[in-house]
Coordinates of C-alpha atoms in Angstrom, one line a residue:
X28 CA -6.5 20.9 8.3
X29 CA -2.9 19.8 8.5
X30 CA -3.6 16.5 10.3
X31 CA -6.6 14.3 10.0
X32 CA -6.3 11.9 12.9
X33 CA -8.4 8.9 13.8
X34 CA -7.9 6.3 16.5
X35 CA -8.5 2.5 16.0
X36 CA -8.9 -0.6 18.0
X37 CA -6.3 -2.7 16.1
X38 CA -8.8 -5.1 14.7
X39 CA -10.1 -5.5 11.1
X40 CA -13.6 -4.2 10.6
X41 CA -16.5 -6.2 9.0
X42 CA -16.7 -6.0 5.2
X43 CA -20.4 -6.5 4.7
X44 CA -20.7 -3.3 2.6
X45 CA -17.9 -4.4 0.3
X46 CA -19.4 -7.9 -0.1
X47 CA -22.8 -6.4 -0.8
X48 CA -21.4 -3.9 -3.4
X49 CA -19.5 -6.7 -5.1
X50 CA -22.5 -8.9 -5.3
X51 CA -24.6 -6.1 -6.8
X52 CA -21.8 -5.4 -9.3
X53 CA -21.6 -9.1 -10.3
X54 CA -25.4 -9.3 -10.6
X55 CA -25.5 -6.3 -12.9
X56 CA -22.7 -7.6 -15.0
X57 CA -24.3 -11.0 -15.4
X58 CA -27.7 -9.5 -16.1
X59 CA -26.1 -7.5 -18.9
X60 CA -24.6 -10.7 -20.3
X61 CA -21.0 -9.5 -20.0
X62 CA -18.2 -11.8 -19.0
X63 CA -15.8 -10.7 -16.3
X64 CA -13.0 -10.5 -18.9
X65 CA -15.0 -8.3 -21.2
X66 CA -16.1 -6.0 -18.4
X67 CA -12.5 -5.6 -17.3
X68 CA -11.6 -4.4 -20.7
X69 CA -14.6 -2.0 -20.8
X70 CA -13.6 -0.3 -17.5
X71 CA -9.9 -0.4 -18.1
X72 CA -9.0 -2.6 -15.1
X73 CA -7.5 -6.1 -14.9
X74 CA -9.7 -9.2 -14.7
X75 CA -8.1 -9.9 -11.3
X76 CA -9.1 -6.4 -10.0
X77 CA -12.7 -6.9 -11.1
X78 CA -12.8 -10.3 -9.4
X79 CA -11.5 -8.8 -6.2
X80 CA -14.1 -6.1 -6.2
X81 CA -16.9 -8.6 -6.9
X82 CA -15.8 -10.9 -4.1
X83 CA -15.7 -7.9 -1.6
X84 CA -11.9 -8.1 -1.1
X85 CA -11.1 -4.7 -2.7
X86 CA -12.3 -1.2 -2.3
X87 CA -13.3 0.1 -5.7
X88 CA -11.8 3.5 -6.5
X89 CA -14.1 6.4 -7.8
X90 CA -12.8 6.0 -11.4
X91 CA -13.7 2.3 -11.4
X92 CA -17.3 3.1 -10.3
X93 CA -17.7 5.9 -12.9
X94 CA -16.5 3.6 -15.7
X95 CA -18.7 0.7 -14.5
X96 CA -21.9 2.6 -14.5
X97 CA -22.2 3.2 -18.3
X98 CA -20.9 -0.3 -19.0
X99 CA -23.8 -1.7 -16.9
X100 CA -26.7 0.4 -18.0
X101 CA -26.3 3.6 -15.9
X102 CA -28.7 2.3 -13.2
X103 CA -27.1 4.6 -10.6
X104 CA -26.9 1.7 -8.1
X105 CA -23.2 1.7 -7.9
X106 CA -22.8 5.5 -7.5
X107 CA -25.5 5.6 -4.8
X108 CA -23.9 2.8 -2.8
X109 CA -20.3 3.9 -3.1
X110 CA -20.5 6.5 -0.3
X111 CA -21.3 3.7 2.1
X112 CA -18.2 1.7 1.3
X113 CA -16.3 2.3 4.5
X114 CA -15.4 -1.2 5.6
X115 CA -12.2 -2.8 4.2
X116 CA -11.1 -6.2 5.7
X117 CA -7.8 -6.2 7.4
X118 CA -7.1 -2.4 7.1
X119 CA -7.2 -0.2 10.2
X120 CA -9.8 2.6 10.1
X121 CA -7.2 5.3 10.1
X122 CA -5.4 3.8 7.1
X123 CA -8.3 3.5 4.7
X124 CA -8.3 7.1 3.4
X125 CA -4.7 6.7 2.4
X126 CA -5.3 3.2 0.9
X127 CA -8.1 4.5 -1.3
X128 CA -5.8 7.3 -2.7
X129 CA -3.1 4.7 -3.3
X130 CA -5.3 2.9 -5.8
X131 CA -5.1 5.8 -8.2
X132 CA -1.8 7.5 -7.2
X133 CA 0.6 8.3 -10.0
X134 CA 3.5 8.7 -7.6
X135 CA 4.1 6.9 -4.3
X136 CA 7.2 7.6 -2.1
X137 CA 8.0 5.6 1.0
X138 CA 10.8 5.9 3.6
X139 CA 10.7 3.3 6.4
X140 CA 12.9 2.9 9.5
X141 CA 10.8 0.4 11.5
X142 CA 10.0 -2.5 9.1
X143 CA 9.9 -3.4 5.4
X144 CA 6.8 -1.6 4.0
X145 CA 3.8 -3.7 3.2
X146 CA 4.1 -3.3 -0.6
X147 CA 7.4 -5.2 -0.4
X148 CA 6.7 -7.8 2.3
X149 CA 6.5 -11.5 1.7
X150 CA 3.6 -13.5 3.2
X151 CA 6.0 -15.2 5.7
X152 CA 7.4 -11.8 6.8
X153 CA 3.9 -10.4 7.2
X154 CA 2.8 -13.4 9.2
X155 CA 5.7 -13.0 11.5
X156 CA 4.8 -9.4 12.2
X157 CA 1.0 -10.1 12.7
X158 CA 1.8 -13.2 14.7
X159 CA 3.7 -11.1 17.3
X160 CA 1.1 -8.3 17.5
X161 CA -0.2 -7.3 21.0
X162 CA -2.9 -7.8 22.0
X163 CA -2.8 -11.1 20.1
X164 CA -4.9 -11.5 17.0
X165 CA -7.4 -14.4 16.6
X166 CA -6.6 -16.7 13.7
X167 CA -9.4 -15.2 11.5
X168 CA -8.1 -11.7 12.3
X169 CA -4.5 -12.6 11.4
X170 CA -5.7 -14.1 8.1
X171 CA -7.6 -11.0 7.2
X172 CA -4.6 -8.8 7.9
X173 CA -2.3 -11.0 5.8
X174 CA -4.8 -11.1 3.0
X175 CA -5.3 -7.4 2.9
X176 CA -1.5 -6.8 2.9
X177 CA -0.9 -9.1 0.0
X178 CA -3.9 -7.6 -1.9
X179 CA -2.3 -4.2 -1.7
X180 CA 0.8 -5.5 -3.4
X181 CA -1.2 -5.6 -6.7
X182 CA -0.4 -1.8 -6.9
X183 CA 3.1 -2.6 -7.9
X184 CA 2.1 -5.2 -10.5
X185 CA -1.0 -3.5 -12.0
X186 CA 0.2 0.1 -12.2
X187 CA 3.3 0.2 -14.5
X188 CA 2.7 3.9 -15.3
X189 CA 2.9 4.9 -11.7
X190 CA 6.2 5.9 -10.1
X191 CA 7.3 4.2 -6.9
X192 CA 10.2 5.2 -4.7
X193 CA 11.3 3.2 -1.6
X194 CA 14.1 4.2 0.8
X195 CA 14.7 1.7 3.5
X196 CA 17.1 1.5 6.4
X197 CA 19.8 -1.2 6.3
X198 CA 19.0 -2.4 9.8
X199 CA 15.5 -3.5 8.6
X200 CA 17.3 -6.5 7.0
X201 CA 20.0 -6.9 9.6
X202 CA 17.3 -7.5 12.2
X203 CA 16.6 -10.9 10.5
X204 CA 12.9 -10.8 11.4
X205 CA 11.5 -14.3 11.3
X206 CA 14.9 -15.9 11.0
X207 CA 17.4 -16.4 8.2
X208 CA 15.1 -18.3 5.9
X209 CA 12.4 -15.7 6.1
X210 CA 14.9 -12.9 5.6
X211 CA 16.5 -14.6 2.6
X212 CA 13.1 -14.9 1.0
X213 CA 12.3 -11.3 1.9
X214 CA 15.5 -10.0 0.3
X215 CA 14.9 -12.0 -2.9
X216 CA 11.3 -10.7 -3.0
X217 CA 12.4 -7.1 -2.5
X218 CA 15.1 -7.3 -5.2
X219 CA 12.5 -8.8 -7.6
X220 CA 9.9 -6.2 -6.7
X221 CA 12.2 -3.2 -7.4
X222 CA 13.5 -4.5 -10.8
X223 CA 10.8 -2.7 -12.9
X224 CA 12.0 0.7 -14.3
X225 CA 9.1 2.5 -12.7
X226 CA 10.4 1.5 -9.2
X227 CA 13.2 3.3 -7.5
X228 CA 15.0 1.7 -4.5
X229 CA 17.6 2.9 -2.1
X230 CA 19.0 1.8 1.2
X231 CA 20.3 4.1 4.0
X232 CA 23.5 2.4 5.3
X233 CA 24.1 2.2 9.0
X234 CA 27.2 4.2 8.7
X235 CA 25.3 7.2 7.4
X236 CA 24.5 8.3 11.0
X237 CA 22.3 11.4 11.0
X238 CA 20.2 12.1 8.0
X239 CA 17.2 14.2 6.9
X240 CA 14.4 11.7 8.0
X241 CA 15.5 11.1 11.6
X242 CA 12.0 12.2 12.8
X243 CA 10.5 9.0 11.4
X244 CA 8.9 7.3 8.4
X245 CA 7.6 9.3 5.5
X246 CA 4.9 8.5 2.9
X247 CA 4.0 10.8 0.1
X248 CA 1.6 10.3 -2.9
X249 CA 0.6 12.3 -5.9
X250 CA -3.0 12.0 -7.3
X251 CA -3.9 12.1 -11.0
X252 CA -4.9 15.8 -10.3
X253 CA -1.3 16.4 -9.3
X254 CA -2.2 17.0 -5.6
X255 CA 0.3 15.7 -3.1
X256 CA -0.6 14.1 0.3
X257 CA 1.4 12.7 3.1
X258 CA 0.8 10.0 5.8
X259 CA 2.5 9.4 9.1
X260 CA 1.9 6.3 11.2
X261 CA 2.4 5.7 15.0
X262 CA 1.8 2.9 17.4
X263 CA -2.0 3.0 17.4
X264 CA -2.9 5.8 15.1
X265 CA -2.3 7.3 11.7
X266 CA -2.2 10.9 10.5
X267 CA -3.3 11.9 7.0
X268 CA -1.5 15.1 5.9
X269 CA -3.2 17.5 3.5
X270 CA -1.7 20.8 4.5
X271 CA 0.5 21.9 1.5
X272 CA 3.1 23.4 3.8
X273 CA 3.5 20.2 5.8
X274 CA 3.6 18.1 2.6
X275 CA 6.3 20.5 1.3
X276 CA 8.4 19.9 4.4
X277 CA 8.0 16.1 4.0
X278 CA 9.0 16.5 0.3
X279 CA 12.1 18.5 1.3
X280 CA 13.2 15.8 3.7
X281 CA 12.6 13.0 1.3
X282 CA 14.5 14.7 -1.5
X283 CA 17.5 15.3 0.9
X284 CA 17.3 11.7 2.0
X285 CA 17.6 10.5 -1.6
X286 CA 20.9 12.2 -1.8
X287 CA 22.1 10.7 1.4
X288 CA 21.0 7.1 0.7
X289 CA 23.0 4.6 -1.4
X290 CA 22.3 4.5 -5.1
X291 CA 20.1 1.8 -6.6
X292 CA 23.1 -0.2 -7.7
X293 CA 24.8 0.2 -4.4
X294 CA 21.6 -0.8 -2.5
X295 CA 21.1 -3.9 -4.6
X296 CA 24.7 -4.9 -4.0
X297 CA 24.3 -4.4 -0.3
X298 CA 21.2 -6.6 -0.1
X299 CA 22.9 -9.3 -2.1
X300 CA 25.8 -9.2 0.3
X301 CA 23.5 -9.4 3.3
X302 CA 21.7 -12.3 1.8
X303 CA 25.0 -14.2 1.2
X304 CA 26.0 -13.7 4.8
X305 CA 22.8 -15.3 6.2

């Protein structure tokens, strides 16, 4: 199937299964007499990631579960409960499949023309977006959305061997979402986030006019098995792209856009100039 499409209601779903899984994981670890730090080294994940899983804030990826089982006695409890982990706080139903693949992706490409992508957002910018959502979110819903968005940003910090590419439209910063102060902080955060050598960053200038991605945002990722998938998002739905032909088309457009956007150095200089003008 080329497009796996699911609707959603715009609200975060309950996370009882994640909290239960996390509690079981913590109980097994403590029963084995293993500290969180030691367990983290055994499974090859950071202590922060382990804590997030145990607290029910993060969906464990399949590799995490497979490494955790032998470290905790091969009870089978984690493997058997994993298929029921389908509730992630603050993430829309149609986004979870993509979010799970993100956790283990070795390459992640993002072109955005609507807003600065979640992996590069500041808390203030995210709060501005969620605060203006219609229908309005209740306070607890807004907090869940912000928490989930900030949690995802660990991908950039914890996966230095993964390759990230971001291509953003200049007008995303010219819009001044949240006001000058929020935008200045956003630009500073983006510039700091794209400094690592495994992160590529480009801006499409307003003067470019027509380019290869005029049909809308593009997201692509590569799994450890070297399979590529795509994801396209609309107003109230998302489409997970698995058809190799469609993924190839998205790749072609993204590659062309890279040649049409400003270089990294030009893009950084542009943002610094925009920040100075605020």
